mmCIF file of C-alpha atoms in Angstrom:
data_model
loop_
_atom_site.group_PDB
_atom_site.id
_atom_site.type_symbol
_atom_site.label_atom_id
_atom_site.label_comp_id
_atom_site.label_asym_id
_atom_site.label_seq_id
_atom_site.Cartn_x
_atom_site.Cartn_y
_atom_site.Cartn_z
ATOM 1 C CA MET A 1 -26.691 94.498 -52.450
ATOM 2 C CA TYR A 2 -30.213 94.406 -54.040
ATOM 3 C CA TYR A 3 -33.859 94.067 -53.404
ATOM 4 C CA LEU A 4 -35.954 91.298 -54.329
ATOM 5 C CA PHE A 5 -39.476 91.870 -55.632
ATOM 6 C CA LEU A 6 -42.325 89.462 -55.643
ATOM 7 C CA ASP A 7 -45.904 89.887 -56.998
ATOM 8 C CA THR A 8 -48.185 87.039 -57.579
ATOM 9 C CA THR A 9 -51.625 89.087 -57.984
ATOM 10 C CA SER A 10 -51.800 88.565 -61.925
ATOM 11 C CA LYS A 11 -49.610 85.853 -63.353
ATOM 12 C CA LEU A 12 -45.883 85.786 -61.578
ATOM 13 C CA LYS A 13 -43.528 88.481 -61.589
ATOM 14 C CA ILE A 14 -40.034 87.817 -59.763
ATOM 15 C CA GLY A 15 -37.573 90.686 -60.157
ATOM 16 C CA LEU A 16 -34.027 92.067 -58.688
ATOM 17 C CA LEU A 17 -33.623 95.712 -58.317
ATOM 18 C CA SER A 18 -30.340 97.456 -57.546
ATOM 19 C CA LYS A 19 -29.754 99.524 -54.455
ATOM 20 C CA GLU A 20 -30.931 102.363 -56.307
ATOM 21 C CA LEU A 21 -33.954 100.643 -57.195
ATOM 22 C CA LYS A 22 -33.242 100.161 -60.908
ATOM 23 C CA TRP A 23 -34.123 96.714 -62.610
ATOM 24 C CA ILE A 24 -31.073 93.979 -62.544
ATOM 25 C CA GLU A 25 -33.635 91.734 -64.193
ATOM 26 C CA LEU A 26 -37.444 91.096 -64.102
ATOM 27 C CA LEU A 27 -39.190 87.911 -64.903
ATOM 28 C CA ASN A 28 -42.897 87.811 -66.234
ATOM 29 C CA ILE A 29 -43.920 84.136 -65.829
ATOM 30 C CA GLU A 30 -46.910 82.697 -67.694
ATOM 31 C CA GLU A 31 -47.151 79.402 -66.165
ATOM 32 C CA LYS A 32 -50.506 78.346 -65.139
ATOM 33 C CA LYS A 33 -49.228 76.764 -62.076
ATOM 34 C CA PRO A 34 -46.485 79.135 -60.773
ATOM 35 C CA SER A 35 -46.292 77.207 -57.570
ATOM 36 C CA GLU A 36 -44.559 74.695 -59.161
ATOM 37 C CA VAL A 37 -41.943 76.823 -60.799
ATOM 38 C CA ILE A 38 -41.523 79.977 -58.411
ATOM 39 C CA HIS A 39 -38.653 78.274 -56.310
ATOM 40 C CA GLY A 40 -36.755 77.011 -59.607
ATOM 41 C CA HIS A 41 -37.060 80.391 -61.105
ATOM 42 C CA LEU A 42 -35.989 82.193 -57.949
ATOM 43 C CA PHE A 43 -32.944 80.020 -57.503
ATOM 44 C CA HIS A 44 -31.941 80.475 -61.396
ATOM 45 C CA LEU A 45 -32.101 84.570 -61.381
ATOM 46 C CA LEU A 46 -30.174 84.698 -58.377
ATOM 47 C CA LYS A 47 -27.461 82.261 -59.716
ATOM 48 C CA LYS A 48 -27.354 84.143 -63.041
ATOM 49 C CA ASN A 49 -26.860 87.336 -61.306
ATOM 50 C CA ASN A 50 -24.300 86.083 -58.919
ATOM 51 C CA LEU A 51 -26.175 86.935 -56.140
ATOM 52 C CA ASP A 52 -27.177 84.986 -52.691
ATOM 53 C CA LEU A 53 -30.106 85.969 -50.185
ATOM 54 C CA LYS A 54 -27.288 87.342 -47.857
ATOM 55 C CA GLN A 55 -27.046 90.175 -50.041
ATOM 56 C CA CYS A 56 -30.820 91.173 -50.109
ATOM 57 C CA LEU A 57 -31.793 94.480 -48.185
ATOM 58 C CA LYS A 58 -35.501 93.716 -48.478
ATOM 59 C CA ILE A 59 -37.972 91.674 -50.007
ATOM 60 C CA ILE A 60 -40.704 94.056 -51.624
ATOM 61 C CA THR A 61 -44.105 92.114 -52.305
ATOM 62 C CA CYS A 62 -47.470 92.685 -53.180
ATOM 63 C CA ALA A 63 -50.201 91.826 -50.423
ATOM 64 C CA GLY A 64 -52.861 92.002 -53.038
ATOM 65 C CA PRO A 65 -55.589 92.005 -53.925
ATOM 66 C CA GLY A 66 -55.372 88.644 -55.444
ATOM 67 C CA SER A 67 -56.909 85.110 -55.671
ATOM 68 C CA TYR A 68 -56.463 83.034 -52.558
ATOM 69 C CA THR A 69 -54.019 80.829 -54.285
ATOM 70 C CA GLY A 70 -51.978 83.473 -55.847
ATOM 71 C CA MET A 71 -51.702 85.318 -52.615
ATOM 72 C CA ARG A 72 -50.880 82.225 -50.308
ATOM 73 C CA LEU A 73 -48.117 81.467 -52.939
ATOM 74 C CA SER A 74 -46.162 84.847 -52.456
ATOM 75 C CA GLU A 75 -47.165 84.737 -48.649
ATOM 76 C CA GLY A 76 -45.814 81.496 -48.018
ATOM 77 C CA ILE A 77 -42.340 82.458 -49.829
ATOM 78 C CA VAL A 78 -42.064 85.353 -48.127
ATOM 79 C CA GLN A 79 -42.600 83.700 -44.595
ATOM 80 C CA VAL A 80 -39.750 81.246 -45.402
ATOM 81 C CA LEU A 81 -37.359 83.933 -46.090
ATOM 82 C CA GLU A 82 -38.304 86.032 -43.143
ATOM 83 C CA LEU A 83 -37.654 82.802 -40.987
ATOM 84 C CA ALA A 84 -34.187 83.201 -42.758
ATOM 85 C CA GLY A 85 -33.696 86.678 -41.451
ATOM 86 C CA LEU A 86 -34.812 88.624 -44.772
ATOM 87 C CA GLU A 87 -36.885 91.893 -43.858
ATOM 88 C CA THR A 88 -40.098 92.547 -46.030
ATOM 89 C CA CYS A 89 -42.250 95.508 -47.032
ATOM 90 C CA THR A 90 -45.608 94.894 -48.634
ATOM 91 C CA PHE A 91 -47.980 96.903 -50.686
ATOM 92 C CA PHE A 92 -51.496 96.814 -52.279
ATOM 93 C CA HIS A 93 -51.958 97.515 -56.011
ATOM 94 C CA PHE A 94 -55.085 99.759 -55.335
ATOM 95 C CA ASN A 95 -52.816 102.270 -53.508
ATOM 96 C CA MET A 96 -50.367 102.838 -56.446
ATOM 97 C CA PRO A 97 -52.568 105.823 -57.476
ATOM 98 C CA ARG A 98 -51.688 107.619 -54.164
ATOM 99 C CA HIS A 99 -48.152 107.360 -54.739
ATOM 100 C CA GLN A 100 -48.776 109.752 -57.678
ATOM 101 C CA GLY A 101 -50.295 112.347 -55.132
ATOM 102 C CA LEU A 102 -53.819 111.170 -56.261
ATOM 103 C CA GLN A 103 -56.634 111.651 -53.643
ATOM 104 C CA LYS A 104 -59.427 110.551 -55.811
ATOM 105 C CA PHE A 105 -59.715 107.695 -58.140
ATOM 106 C CA ILE A 106 -61.193 104.128 -59.010
ATOM 107 C CA TRP A 107 -59.053 100.813 -59.227
ATOM 108 C CA ILE A 108 -60.698 97.822 -60.708
ATOM 109 C CA ALA A 109 -59.650 94.180 -61.062
ATOM 110 C CA THR A 110 -61.047 90.725 -62.184
ATOM 111 C CA ALA A 111 -62.131 88.973 -59.111
ATOM 112 C CA PHE A 112 -62.660 85.772 -60.686
ATOM 113 C CA LYS A 113 -66.145 84.031 -60.669
ATOM 114 C CA GLY A 114 -67.437 86.371 -63.001
ATOM 115 C CA GLU A 115 -67.118 89.401 -60.515
ATOM 116 C CA PHE A 116 -64.990 92.571 -60.664
ATOM 117 C CA PHE A 117 -63.283 94.198 -57.465
ATOM 118 C CA PHE A 118 -63.516 97.895 -57.100
ATOM 119 C CA HIS A 119 -61.742 100.001 -54.905
ATOM 120 C CA VAL A 120 -62.951 103.537 -54.666
ATOM 121 C CA ALA A 121 -60.579 106.594 -52.968
ATOM 122 C CA ASP A 122 -62.239 110.008 -52.537
ATOM 123 C CA GLY A 123 -59.995 111.751 -50.148
ATOM 124 C CA ASP A 124 -60.082 110.215 -46.756
ATOM 125 C CA THR A 125 -63.165 107.985 -47.821
ATOM 126 C CA HIS A 126 -62.223 104.366 -48.993
ATOM 127 C CA THR A 127 -64.819 101.644 -50.180
ATOM 128 C CA GLN A 128 -64.234 98.502 -51.621
ATOM 129 C CA PHE A 129 -66.838 96.206 -53.386
ATOM 130 C CA LEU A 130 -67.637 93.546 -55.782
ATOM 131 C CA VAL A 131 -69.906 93.633 -58.874
ATOM 132 C CA SER A 132 -71.183 91.361 -61.518
ATOM 133 C CA LYS A 133 -69.716 91.348 -65.113
ATOM 134 C CA ASP A 134 -72.982 92.702 -66.238
ATOM 135 C CA GLU A 135 -72.758 95.497 -63.915
ATOM 136 C CA LEU A 136 -69.127 96.414 -64.766
ATOM 137 C CA ASN A 137 -70.021 99.358 -67.410
ATOM 138 C CA LYS A 138 -72.636 100.756 -65.349
ATOM 139 C CA THR A 139 -70.469 100.977 -62.378
ATOM 140 C CA ILE A 140 -67.574 102.253 -64.027
ATOM 141 C CA GLU A 141 -69.984 105.232 -65.504
ATOM 142 C CA LYS A 142 -71.131 106.098 -61.916
ATOM 143 C CA PHE A 143 -67.516 107.509 -61.559
ATOM 144 C CA GLN A 144 -66.713 109.228 -65.002
ATOM 145 C CA ASP A 145 -64.909 111.882 -63.530
ATOM 146 C CA TYR A 146 -62.331 109.839 -61.538
ATOM 147 C CA PRO A 147 -58.940 108.955 -62.779
ATOM 148 C CA LYS A 148 -59.150 105.130 -63.321
ATOM 149 C CA PHE A 149 -56.770 102.144 -62.681
ATOM 150 C CA THR A 150 -56.629 98.616 -63.126
ATOM 151 C CA LEU A 151 -54.281 95.787 -62.399
ATOM 152 C CA SER A 152 -53.017 94.919 -65.839
ATOM 153 C CA GLN A 153 -53.604 95.392 -69.463
ATOM 154 C CA ASP A 154 -55.233 91.873 -69.518
ATOM 155 C CA MET A 155 -58.561 93.475 -68.462
ATOM 156 C CA HIS A 156 -58.648 95.276 -71.664
ATOM 157 C CA LEU A 157 -60.319 98.193 -69.993
ATOM 158 C CA SER A 158 -58.877 100.936 -72.472
ATOM 159 C CA GLU A 159 -59.704 104.099 -69.956
ATOM 160 C CA CYS A 160 -57.872 102.540 -67.097
ATOM 161 C CA LEU A 161 -54.178 102.868 -66.401
ATOM 162 C CA PRO A 162 -52.548 99.460 -65.288
ATOM 163 C CA THR A 163 -50.666 99.945 -61.959
ATOM 164 C CA ASN A 164 -48.535 96.797 -62.501
ATOM 165 C CA GLU A 165 -47.170 98.618 -65.428
ATOM 166 C CA LEU A 166 -46.583 101.930 -63.233
ATOM 167 C CA ILE A 167 -44.396 99.720 -61.019
ATOM 168 C CA VAL A 168 -42.328 98.405 -63.885
ATOM 169 C CA ASP A 169 -41.804 101.639 -65.667
ATOM 170 C CA ASN A 170 -40.896 103.539 -62.834
ATOM 171 C CA PRO A 171 -39.562 101.407 -60.012
ATOM 172 C CA GLU A 172 -37.534 104.138 -58.533
ATOM 173 C CA ILE A 173 -40.694 106.516 -57.865
ATOM 174 C CA TYR A 174 -43.084 103.701 -56.735
ATOM 175 C CA LEU A 175 -40.910 101.398 -54.908
ATOM 176 C CA SER A 176 -39.013 104.072 -53.056
ATOM 177 C CA ASN A 177 -42.251 105.666 -51.662
ATOM 178 C CA ILE A 178 -43.398 101.723 -50.683
ATOM 179 C CA LEU A 179 -39.904 101.309 -48.818
ATOM 180 C CA LYS A 180 -40.332 104.705 -47.060
ATOM 181 C CA ILE A 181 -43.782 103.382 -45.729
ATOM 182 C CA ASN A 182 -42.306 100.206 -44.821
ATOM 183 C CA GLU A 183 -45.440 98.288 -44.098
ATOM 184 C CA ARG A 184 -45.749 94.374 -43.404
ATOM 185 C CA MET A 185 -49.564 93.627 -44.218
ATOM 186 C CA PRO A 186 -51.073 90.256 -44.317
ATOM 187 C CA ALA A 187 -52.186 88.978 -47.859
ATOM 188 C CA PHE A 188 -55.461 90.750 -49.113
ATOM 189 C CA TYR A 189 -57.990 88.587 -51.113
ATOM 190 C CA TYR A 190 -60.949 89.513 -53.189
ATOM 191 C CA ARG A 191 -63.233 88.185 -50.942
ATOM 192 C CA SER A 192 -63.554 86.653 -47.365
ATOM 193 C CA ILE A 193 -62.185 83.047 -46.920
ATOM 194 C CA GLU A 194 -65.783 82.266 -46.081
ATOM 195 C CA ASP A 195 -67.179 83.578 -49.414
ATOM 196 C CA GLU A 196 -64.077 82.172 -51.652
ATOM 197 C CA PHE A 197 -64.744 78.734 -50.451
ATOM 198 C CA LYS A 198 -68.609 78.897 -49.965
ATOM 199 C CA ILE A 199 -70.194 75.903 -51.494
ATOM 200 C CA ARG A 200 -73.112 77.313 -53.619
#
C-alpha cells in the first residue's frame, strides 16, 4: 500500500510514499514539456517499485497555484485516475505555513508574464494579488514582520522559505495534515482564465 504524490506547480514532481508517509521514491523532472513524459515516468516508477494502481491508498496532489498548462496537466491525470476508482486529496502551496501553526505570513511565487503572486495571511484574513517585477521588493518590504515563504528556490528570494522543500523534507508532518483535511479542490491558477488568455 502506498500514496501517489503529484505536483506540477514548479517543474514536475512524482513520488511514491509508504503508508507511514515516508518517501519510497521521488522524481524531480526538469523536462520542458512534462505533458510528453509524465505518463511514462509514472508507469516506470510503479513498475520499478513493483506496485500497481490497485495498491494506491490515495493520490495527494497540489491544486496550485500554478500556470494554466501545469495545473491542467495534473488535473487531467487525477481525473483519469479518479475514473479508475482512486481517491484524491489536494492542497495549495500557500497553505503550507498554516500546517506549521502560523497564522500570519506571506507566500510569493512567480506568476509568469512579468508578475508575482502574493498570498497574505493575517489571522482569518487572506488576500491574494499580483504585482509587477518592478514592484516586487517594495511590496515585500510592506510585510517586513511577516514570515516569508515562496514556492521554490528557483525564485532566488533568500529570505523566503520554499514550501516545496518543506513537503519533500517533512512529508510525515505536512502530508499527514493534508490527508486529515482531505479536501478535493479544483485547480487554482495565478490569474483568471479570461486574464490568462487575454489578447493584448
